[in-house]
GROMACS .gro file of C-alpha atoms in nm:
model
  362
    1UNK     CA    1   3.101   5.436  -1.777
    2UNK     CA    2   2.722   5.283  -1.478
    3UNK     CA    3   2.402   5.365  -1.542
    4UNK     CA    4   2.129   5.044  -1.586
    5UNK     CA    5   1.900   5.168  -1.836
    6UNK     CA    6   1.564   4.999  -1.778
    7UNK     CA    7   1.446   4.934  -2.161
    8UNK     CA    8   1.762   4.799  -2.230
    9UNK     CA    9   1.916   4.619  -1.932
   10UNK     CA   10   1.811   4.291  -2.035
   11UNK     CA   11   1.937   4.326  -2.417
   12UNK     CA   12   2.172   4.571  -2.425
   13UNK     CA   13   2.497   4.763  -2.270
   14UNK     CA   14   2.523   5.085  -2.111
   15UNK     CA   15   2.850   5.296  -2.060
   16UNK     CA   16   2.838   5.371  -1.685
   17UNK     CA   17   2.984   5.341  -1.340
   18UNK     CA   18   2.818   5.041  -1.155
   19UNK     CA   19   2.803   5.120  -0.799
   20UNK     CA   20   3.118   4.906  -0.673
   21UNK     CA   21   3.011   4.710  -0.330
   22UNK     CA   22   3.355   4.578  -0.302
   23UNK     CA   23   3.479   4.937  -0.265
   24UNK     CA   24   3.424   5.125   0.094
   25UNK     CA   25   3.181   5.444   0.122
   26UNK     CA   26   3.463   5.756   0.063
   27UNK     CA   27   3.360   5.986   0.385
   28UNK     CA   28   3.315   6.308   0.272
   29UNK     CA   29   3.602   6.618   0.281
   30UNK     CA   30   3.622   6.878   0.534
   31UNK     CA   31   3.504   7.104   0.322
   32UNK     CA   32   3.400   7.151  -0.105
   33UNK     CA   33   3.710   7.291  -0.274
   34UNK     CA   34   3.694   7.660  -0.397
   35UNK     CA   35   3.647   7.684  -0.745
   36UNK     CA   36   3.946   7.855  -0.802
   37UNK     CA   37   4.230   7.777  -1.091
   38UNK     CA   38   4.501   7.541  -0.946
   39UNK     CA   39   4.751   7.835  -1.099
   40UNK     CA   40   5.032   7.611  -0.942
   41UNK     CA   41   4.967   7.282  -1.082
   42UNK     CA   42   5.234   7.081  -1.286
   43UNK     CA   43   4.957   7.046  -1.568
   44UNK     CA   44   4.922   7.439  -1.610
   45UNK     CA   45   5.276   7.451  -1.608
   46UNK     CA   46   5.291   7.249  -1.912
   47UNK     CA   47   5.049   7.402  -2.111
   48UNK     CA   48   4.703   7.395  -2.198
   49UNK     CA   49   4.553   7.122  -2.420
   50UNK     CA   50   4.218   7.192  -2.646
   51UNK     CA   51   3.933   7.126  -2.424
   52UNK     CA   52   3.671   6.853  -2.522
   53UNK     CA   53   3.336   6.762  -2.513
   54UNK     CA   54   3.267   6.417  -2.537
   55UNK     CA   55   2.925   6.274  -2.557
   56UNK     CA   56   2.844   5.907  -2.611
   57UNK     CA   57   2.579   5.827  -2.874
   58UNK     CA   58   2.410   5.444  -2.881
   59UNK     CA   59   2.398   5.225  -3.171
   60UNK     CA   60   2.048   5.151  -3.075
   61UNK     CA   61   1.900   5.473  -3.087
   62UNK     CA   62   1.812   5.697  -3.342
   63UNK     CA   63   1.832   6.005  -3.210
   64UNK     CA   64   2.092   6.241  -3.409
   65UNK     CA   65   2.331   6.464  -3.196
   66UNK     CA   66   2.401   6.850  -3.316
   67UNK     CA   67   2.762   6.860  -3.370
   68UNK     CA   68   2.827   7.188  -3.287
   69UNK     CA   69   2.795   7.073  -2.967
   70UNK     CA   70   3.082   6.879  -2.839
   71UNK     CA   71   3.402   6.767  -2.980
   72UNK     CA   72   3.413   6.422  -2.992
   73UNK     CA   73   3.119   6.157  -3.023
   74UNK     CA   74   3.151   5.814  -2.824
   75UNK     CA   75   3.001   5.543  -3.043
   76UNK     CA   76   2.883   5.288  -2.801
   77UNK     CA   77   2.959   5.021  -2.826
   78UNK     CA   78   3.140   4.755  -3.050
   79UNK     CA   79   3.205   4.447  -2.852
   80UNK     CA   80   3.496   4.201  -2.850
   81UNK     CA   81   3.355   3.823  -3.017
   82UNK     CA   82   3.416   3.501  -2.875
   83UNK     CA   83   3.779   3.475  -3.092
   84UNK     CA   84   3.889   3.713  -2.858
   85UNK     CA   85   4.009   3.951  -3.178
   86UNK     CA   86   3.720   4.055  -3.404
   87UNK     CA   87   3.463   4.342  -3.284
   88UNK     CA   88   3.103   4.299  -3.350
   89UNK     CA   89   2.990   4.707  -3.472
   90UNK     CA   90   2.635   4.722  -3.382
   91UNK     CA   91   2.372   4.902  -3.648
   92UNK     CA   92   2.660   5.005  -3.892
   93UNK     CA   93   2.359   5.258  -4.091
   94UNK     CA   94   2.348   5.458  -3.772
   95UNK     CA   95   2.735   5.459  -3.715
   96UNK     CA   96   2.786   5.577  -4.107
   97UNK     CA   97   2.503   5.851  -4.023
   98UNK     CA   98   2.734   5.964  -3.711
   99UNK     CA   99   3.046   6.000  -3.870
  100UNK     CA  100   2.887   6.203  -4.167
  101UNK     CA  101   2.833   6.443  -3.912
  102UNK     CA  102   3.205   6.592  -3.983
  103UNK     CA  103   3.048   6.758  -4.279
  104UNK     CA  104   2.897   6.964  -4.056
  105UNK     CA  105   3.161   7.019  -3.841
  106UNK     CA  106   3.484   6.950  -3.990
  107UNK     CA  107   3.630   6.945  -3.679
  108UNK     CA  108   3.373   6.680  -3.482
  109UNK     CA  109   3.614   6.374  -3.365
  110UNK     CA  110   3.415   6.032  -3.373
  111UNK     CA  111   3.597   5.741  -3.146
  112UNK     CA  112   3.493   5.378  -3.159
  113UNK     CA  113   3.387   5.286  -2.769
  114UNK     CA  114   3.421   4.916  -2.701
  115UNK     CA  115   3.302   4.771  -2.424
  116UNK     CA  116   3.026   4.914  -2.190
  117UNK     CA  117   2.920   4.684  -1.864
  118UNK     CA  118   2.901   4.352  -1.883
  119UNK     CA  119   3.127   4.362  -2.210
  120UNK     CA  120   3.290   4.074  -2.141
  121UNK     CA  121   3.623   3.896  -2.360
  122UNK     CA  122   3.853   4.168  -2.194
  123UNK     CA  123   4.041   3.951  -1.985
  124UNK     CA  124   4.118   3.666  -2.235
  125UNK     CA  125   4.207   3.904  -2.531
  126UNK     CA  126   4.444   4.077  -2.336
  127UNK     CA  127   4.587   3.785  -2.162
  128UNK     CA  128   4.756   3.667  -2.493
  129UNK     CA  129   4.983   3.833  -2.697
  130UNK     CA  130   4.885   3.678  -2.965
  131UNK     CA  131   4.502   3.762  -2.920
  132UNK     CA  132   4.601   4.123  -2.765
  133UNK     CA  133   4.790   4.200  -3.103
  134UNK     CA  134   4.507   4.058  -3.306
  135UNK     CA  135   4.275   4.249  -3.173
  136UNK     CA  136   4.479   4.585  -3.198
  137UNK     CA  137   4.512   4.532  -3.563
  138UNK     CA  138   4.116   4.499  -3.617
  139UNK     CA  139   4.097   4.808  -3.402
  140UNK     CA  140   4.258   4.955  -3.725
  141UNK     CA  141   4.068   4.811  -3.948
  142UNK     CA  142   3.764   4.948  -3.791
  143UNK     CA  143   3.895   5.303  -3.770
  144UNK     CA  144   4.032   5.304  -4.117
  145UNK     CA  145   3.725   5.166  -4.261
  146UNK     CA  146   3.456   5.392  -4.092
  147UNK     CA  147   3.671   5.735  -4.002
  148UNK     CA  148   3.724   5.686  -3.659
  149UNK     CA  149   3.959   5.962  -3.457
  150UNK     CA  150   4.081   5.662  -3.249
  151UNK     CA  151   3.967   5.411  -2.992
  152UNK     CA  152   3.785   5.450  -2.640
  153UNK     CA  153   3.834   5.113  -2.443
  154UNK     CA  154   3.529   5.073  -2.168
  155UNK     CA  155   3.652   4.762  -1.971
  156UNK     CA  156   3.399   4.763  -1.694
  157UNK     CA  157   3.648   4.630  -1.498
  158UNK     CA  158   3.980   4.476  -1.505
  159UNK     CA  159   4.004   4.260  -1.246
  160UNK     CA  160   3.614   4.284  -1.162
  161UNK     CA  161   3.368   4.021  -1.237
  162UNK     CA  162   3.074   4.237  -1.123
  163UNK     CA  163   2.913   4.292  -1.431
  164UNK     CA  164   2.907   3.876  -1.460
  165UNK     CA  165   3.241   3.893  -1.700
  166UNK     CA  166   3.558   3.651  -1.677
  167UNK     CA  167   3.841   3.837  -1.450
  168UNK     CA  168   4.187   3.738  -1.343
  169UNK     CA  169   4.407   3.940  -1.082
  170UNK     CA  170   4.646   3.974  -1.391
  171UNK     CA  171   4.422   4.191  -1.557
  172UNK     CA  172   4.538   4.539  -1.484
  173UNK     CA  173   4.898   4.442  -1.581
  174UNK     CA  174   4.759   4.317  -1.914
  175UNK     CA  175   4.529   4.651  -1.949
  176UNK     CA  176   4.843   4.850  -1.975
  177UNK     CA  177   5.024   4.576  -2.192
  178UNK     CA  178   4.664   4.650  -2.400
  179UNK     CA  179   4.719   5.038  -2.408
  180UNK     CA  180   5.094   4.983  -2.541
  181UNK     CA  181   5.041   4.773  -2.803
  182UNK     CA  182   4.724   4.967  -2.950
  183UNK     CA  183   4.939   5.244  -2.912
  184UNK     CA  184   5.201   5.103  -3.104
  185UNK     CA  185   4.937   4.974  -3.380
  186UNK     CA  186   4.805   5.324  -3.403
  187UNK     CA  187   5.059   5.556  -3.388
  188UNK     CA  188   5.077   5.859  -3.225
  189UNK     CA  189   4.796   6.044  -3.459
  190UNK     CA  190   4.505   5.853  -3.330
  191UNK     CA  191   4.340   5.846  -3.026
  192UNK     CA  192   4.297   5.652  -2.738
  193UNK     CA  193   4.101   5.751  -2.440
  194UNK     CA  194   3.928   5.506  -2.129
  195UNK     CA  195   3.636   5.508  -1.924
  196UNK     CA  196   3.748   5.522  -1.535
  197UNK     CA  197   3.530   5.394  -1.258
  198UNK     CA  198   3.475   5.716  -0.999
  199UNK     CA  199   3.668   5.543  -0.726
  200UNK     CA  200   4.014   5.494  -0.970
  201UNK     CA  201   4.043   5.150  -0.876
  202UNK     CA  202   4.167   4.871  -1.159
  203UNK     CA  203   4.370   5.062  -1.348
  204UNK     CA  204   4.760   5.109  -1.293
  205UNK     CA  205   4.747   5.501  -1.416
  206UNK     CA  206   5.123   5.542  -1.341
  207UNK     CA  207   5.203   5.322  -1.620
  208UNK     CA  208   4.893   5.324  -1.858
  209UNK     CA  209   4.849   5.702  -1.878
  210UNK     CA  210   5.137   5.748  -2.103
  211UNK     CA  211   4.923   5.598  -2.390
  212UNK     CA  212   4.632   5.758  -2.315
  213UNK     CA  213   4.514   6.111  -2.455
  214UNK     CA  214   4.243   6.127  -2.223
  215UNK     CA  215   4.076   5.944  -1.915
  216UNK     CA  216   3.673   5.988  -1.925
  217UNK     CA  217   3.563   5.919  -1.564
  218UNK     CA  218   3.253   5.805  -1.466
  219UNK     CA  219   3.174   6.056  -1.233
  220UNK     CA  220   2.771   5.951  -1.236
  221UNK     CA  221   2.622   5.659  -1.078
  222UNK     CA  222   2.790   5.722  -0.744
  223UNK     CA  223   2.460   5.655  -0.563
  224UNK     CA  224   2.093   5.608  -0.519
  225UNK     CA  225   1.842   5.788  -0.304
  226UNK     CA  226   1.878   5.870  -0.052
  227UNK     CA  227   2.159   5.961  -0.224
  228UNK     CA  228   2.287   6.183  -0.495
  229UNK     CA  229   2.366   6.042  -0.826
  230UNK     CA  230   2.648   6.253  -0.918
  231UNK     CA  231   2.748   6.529  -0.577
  232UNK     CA  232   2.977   6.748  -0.689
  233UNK     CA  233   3.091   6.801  -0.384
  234UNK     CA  234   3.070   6.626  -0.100
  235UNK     CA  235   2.776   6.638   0.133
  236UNK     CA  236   2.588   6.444   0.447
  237UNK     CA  237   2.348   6.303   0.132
  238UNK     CA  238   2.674   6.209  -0.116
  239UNK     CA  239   2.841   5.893  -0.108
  240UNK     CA  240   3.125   5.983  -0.346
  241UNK     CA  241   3.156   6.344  -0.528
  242UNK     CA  242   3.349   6.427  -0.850
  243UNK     CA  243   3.559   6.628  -0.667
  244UNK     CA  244   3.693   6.388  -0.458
  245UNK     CA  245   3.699   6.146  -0.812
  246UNK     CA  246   3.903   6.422  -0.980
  247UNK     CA  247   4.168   6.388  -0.641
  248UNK     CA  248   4.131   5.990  -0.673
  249UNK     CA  249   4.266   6.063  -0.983
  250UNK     CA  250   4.536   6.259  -0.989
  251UNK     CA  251   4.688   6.108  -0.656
  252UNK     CA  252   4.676   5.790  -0.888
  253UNK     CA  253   4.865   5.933  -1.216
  254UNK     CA  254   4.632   6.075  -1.387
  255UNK     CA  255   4.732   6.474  -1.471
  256UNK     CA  256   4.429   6.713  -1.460
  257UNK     CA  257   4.459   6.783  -1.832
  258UNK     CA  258   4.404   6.440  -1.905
  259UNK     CA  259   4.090   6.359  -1.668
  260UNK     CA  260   3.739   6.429  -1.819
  261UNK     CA  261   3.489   6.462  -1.626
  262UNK     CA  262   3.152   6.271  -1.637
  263UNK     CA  263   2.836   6.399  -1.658
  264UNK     CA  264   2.480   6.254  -1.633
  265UNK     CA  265   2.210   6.348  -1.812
  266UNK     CA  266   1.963   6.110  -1.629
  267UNK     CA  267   1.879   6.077  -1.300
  268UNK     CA  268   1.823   5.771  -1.044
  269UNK     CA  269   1.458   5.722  -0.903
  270UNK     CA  270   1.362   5.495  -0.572
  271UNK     CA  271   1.213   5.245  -0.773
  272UNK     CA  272   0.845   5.295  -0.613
  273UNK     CA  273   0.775   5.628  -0.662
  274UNK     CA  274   0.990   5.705  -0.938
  275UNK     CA  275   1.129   5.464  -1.163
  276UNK     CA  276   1.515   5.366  -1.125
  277UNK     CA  277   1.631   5.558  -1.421
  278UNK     CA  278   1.450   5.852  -1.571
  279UNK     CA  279   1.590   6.034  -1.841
  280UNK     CA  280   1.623   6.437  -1.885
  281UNK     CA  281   1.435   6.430  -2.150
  282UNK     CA  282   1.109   6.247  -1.935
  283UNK     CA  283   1.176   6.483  -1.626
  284UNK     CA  284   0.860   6.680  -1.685
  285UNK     CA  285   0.613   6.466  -1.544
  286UNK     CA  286   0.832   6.392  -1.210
  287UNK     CA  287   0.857   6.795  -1.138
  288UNK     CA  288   0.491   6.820  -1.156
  289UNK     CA  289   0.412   6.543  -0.888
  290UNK     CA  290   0.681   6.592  -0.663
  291UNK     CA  291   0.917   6.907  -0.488
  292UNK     CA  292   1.196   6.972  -0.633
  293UNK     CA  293   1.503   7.072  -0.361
  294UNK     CA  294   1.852   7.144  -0.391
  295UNK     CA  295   2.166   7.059  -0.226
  296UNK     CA  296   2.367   7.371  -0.191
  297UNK     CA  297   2.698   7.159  -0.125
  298UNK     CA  298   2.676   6.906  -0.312
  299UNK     CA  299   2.541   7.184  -0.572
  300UNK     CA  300   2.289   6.902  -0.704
  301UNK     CA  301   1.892   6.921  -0.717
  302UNK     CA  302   1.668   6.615  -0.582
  303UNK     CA  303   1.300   6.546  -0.583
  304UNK     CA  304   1.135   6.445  -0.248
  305UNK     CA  305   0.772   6.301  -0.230
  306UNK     CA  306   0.486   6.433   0.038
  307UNK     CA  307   0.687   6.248   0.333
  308UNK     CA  308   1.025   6.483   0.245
  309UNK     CA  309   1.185   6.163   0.144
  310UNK     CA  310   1.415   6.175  -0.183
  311UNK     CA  311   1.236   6.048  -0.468
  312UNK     CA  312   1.498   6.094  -0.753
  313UNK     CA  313   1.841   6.222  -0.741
  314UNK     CA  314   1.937   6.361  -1.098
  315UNK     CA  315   2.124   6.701  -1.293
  316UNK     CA  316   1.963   6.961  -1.408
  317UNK     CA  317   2.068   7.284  -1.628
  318UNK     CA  318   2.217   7.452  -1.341
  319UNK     CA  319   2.415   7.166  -1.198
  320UNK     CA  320   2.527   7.064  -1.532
  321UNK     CA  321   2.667   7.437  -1.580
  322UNK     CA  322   2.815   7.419  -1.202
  323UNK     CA  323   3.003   7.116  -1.370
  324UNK     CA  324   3.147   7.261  -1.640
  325UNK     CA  325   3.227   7.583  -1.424
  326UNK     CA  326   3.443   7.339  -1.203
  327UNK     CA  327   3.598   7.165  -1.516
  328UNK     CA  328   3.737   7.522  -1.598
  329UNK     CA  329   3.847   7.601  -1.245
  330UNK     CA  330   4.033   7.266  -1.171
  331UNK     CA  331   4.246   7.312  -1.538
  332UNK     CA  332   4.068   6.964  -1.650
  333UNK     CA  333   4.054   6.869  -2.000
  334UNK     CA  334   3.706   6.833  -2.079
  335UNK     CA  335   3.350   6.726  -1.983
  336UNK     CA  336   3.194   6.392  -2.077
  337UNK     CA  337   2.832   6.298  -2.095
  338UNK     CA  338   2.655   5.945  -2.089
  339UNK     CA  339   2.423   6.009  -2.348
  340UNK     CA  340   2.327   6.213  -2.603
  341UNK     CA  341   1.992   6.119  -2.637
  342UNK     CA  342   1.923   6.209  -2.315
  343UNK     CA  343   1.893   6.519  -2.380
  344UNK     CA  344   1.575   6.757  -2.410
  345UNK     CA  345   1.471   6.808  -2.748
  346UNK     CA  346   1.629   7.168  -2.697
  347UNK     CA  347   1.942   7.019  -2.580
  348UNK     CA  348   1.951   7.206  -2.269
  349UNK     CA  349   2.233   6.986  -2.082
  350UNK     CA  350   2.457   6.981  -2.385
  351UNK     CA  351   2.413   7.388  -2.436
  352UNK     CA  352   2.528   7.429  -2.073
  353UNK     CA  353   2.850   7.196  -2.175
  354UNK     CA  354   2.899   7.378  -2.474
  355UNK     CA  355   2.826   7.752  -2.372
  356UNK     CA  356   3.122   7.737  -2.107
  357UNK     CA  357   3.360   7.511  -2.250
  358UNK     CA  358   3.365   7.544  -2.648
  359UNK     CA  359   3.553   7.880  -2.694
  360UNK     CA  360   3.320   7.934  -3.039
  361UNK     CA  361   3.024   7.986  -2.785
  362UNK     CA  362   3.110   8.168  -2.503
   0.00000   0.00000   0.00000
């Protein structure tokens, strides 16, 4: 999950999809798939799964999320200590204040996300058995002590020392090992979902996806202006688009009702004229000073200054529903956003999630 938020970057971790420089530019399509059910698909064929809603909610904010809104809450993040076993839970009071949420709705799911970029202690832990096992047992500890629905492992990446963390080429083989023994720690009950980078690299899905419920992919940070933050579809002004992220996907093992898609609800700005992250919430002031277009195939709005130059690439309430609209048409499991707090105070991105995917509100 790669977003670099700017009052944190220095001191603290952010679930998102670093742009990866070691990966080639994806040309774009032909042409933006219809929106149209994949009525043939294997994964309809089998049946379909509850859709979810998962938002991620940070241990250092205090904003409180309206559970009525998603399905599952993200808490991000607990991080792996330098035993390579025990997690460090950041601002426990806020955590406790999350979970109680359930009384609200009994039905809210609240996962434990470890990791977040430059999370480092990956690679070791899972290079030992001994560590690997360790660390799967204090997984359960954590879930049984605090009510967790399961576990959400944000490796950002294995085999990637981009985000200045240890790596070894033997890291996606140990990922999986990872998956299998959590699985086997926490039974078939509990959860375990992933963050994905967009492009589907690191991961061997073949093998890992069998312990996974769910695969949230980071469908956001895909590029800066000139170009859009999270396309859709594919454009002349998109680098990568979650559709083609959804294909990465599945041509790599993942089954559409196990990929989730990502959502942001920030935008990126030049750095000059805008700064390089701007939350929904502080969008106000950027609409006044600048024009506000819109990409009709890559179904995305941008802001360009005086010179028609893009200014900030971002999501807005009508992209956001787009999203969700294409979530339902490709038979996916859910929608994911990076982060709650984000949000207006009216939670207008979250109501666009909620109104189209959450059968209680449509």
């Amino acid at each position: 999950m790669k977003r670099i938020c700017l009052l944190f970057s220095l001191i603290m971790l952010c679930c998102c999809d670093k742009p990866d420089t070691s990966d080639p530019i994806t040309p774009p399509v032909a042409a933006p798939e219809d929106q149209k059910p994949d009525n043939g698909s294997q994964d309809q064929e089998e049946g379909a799964l509850p859709m979810v809603i998962v938002g991620y909610a940070t241990y250092w904010d205090s904003v409180m999320p309206d559970p009525t809104l998603l399905t599952h809450i993200n808490y991000a993040f607990a991080h792996i200590k330098n035993d390579f076993e025990t997690l460090d839970i950041k601002t426990p009071s806020r955590l406790k204040k999350i979970v109680a949420l359930k009384e609200k709705n009994p039905d809210l799911q609240v996962m434990l996300s470890i990791g977040g970029w430059g999370a480092g202690n990956f690679s070791e832990m899972a290079a030992d058995e001994t560590h690997r096992k360790n660390f799967c047992k204090n997984c359960l500890k954590a879930v049984e002590q605090y009510g967790f629905a399961g576990i959400d492992l944000d490796w950002e990446y294995p085999t990637s020392s981009s985000a200045g963390i240890s790596a070894s080429p033997n890291d996606t083989k140990n990922f999986t090992l990872l998956l299998k023994d959590l699985r086997e720690v926490l039974g078939d009950d509990l959860l375990i979902t992933m963050a994905s980078s967009s492009s589907a690299k690191y991961v061997d899905f073949k093998s890992a996806i069998q312990y996974l419920d769910f695969v949230n992919i980071m469908t956001y940070d895909m590029g800066d202006p000139p170009k859009h933050n999270a396309a859709l579809h594919p454009s002349s002004m998109s680098s990568r688009s979650c559709e083609e992220s959804v294909k990465f996907h599945k041509d790599k093992g993942v089954p559409y009702n196990k990929i989730v898609l990502g959502m942001p609800f920030y935008g990126h700005g030049n750095g000059s004229d805008v700064p390089e992250s701007v939350d929904y919430r502080d969008l106000g002031k950027y609409l006044e000073k600048f024009t506000k277009k819109w990409d009709d195939k890559a179904k995305v709005p941008y802001l360009v200054n005086s010179e028609g130059k893009m200014v900030l690439t971002y999501d807005d309430e009508e992209s956001i529903a787009l999203k969700a609209d294409f979530v339902k048409s490709k038979g996916l499991r859910g929608a994911m956003y990076w982060n709650i707090e984000a949000d207006d105070k009216n939670w207008t991105l979250s109501k666009a999630i909620s109104t189209r995917l959450l059968p209680t509100q449509e």
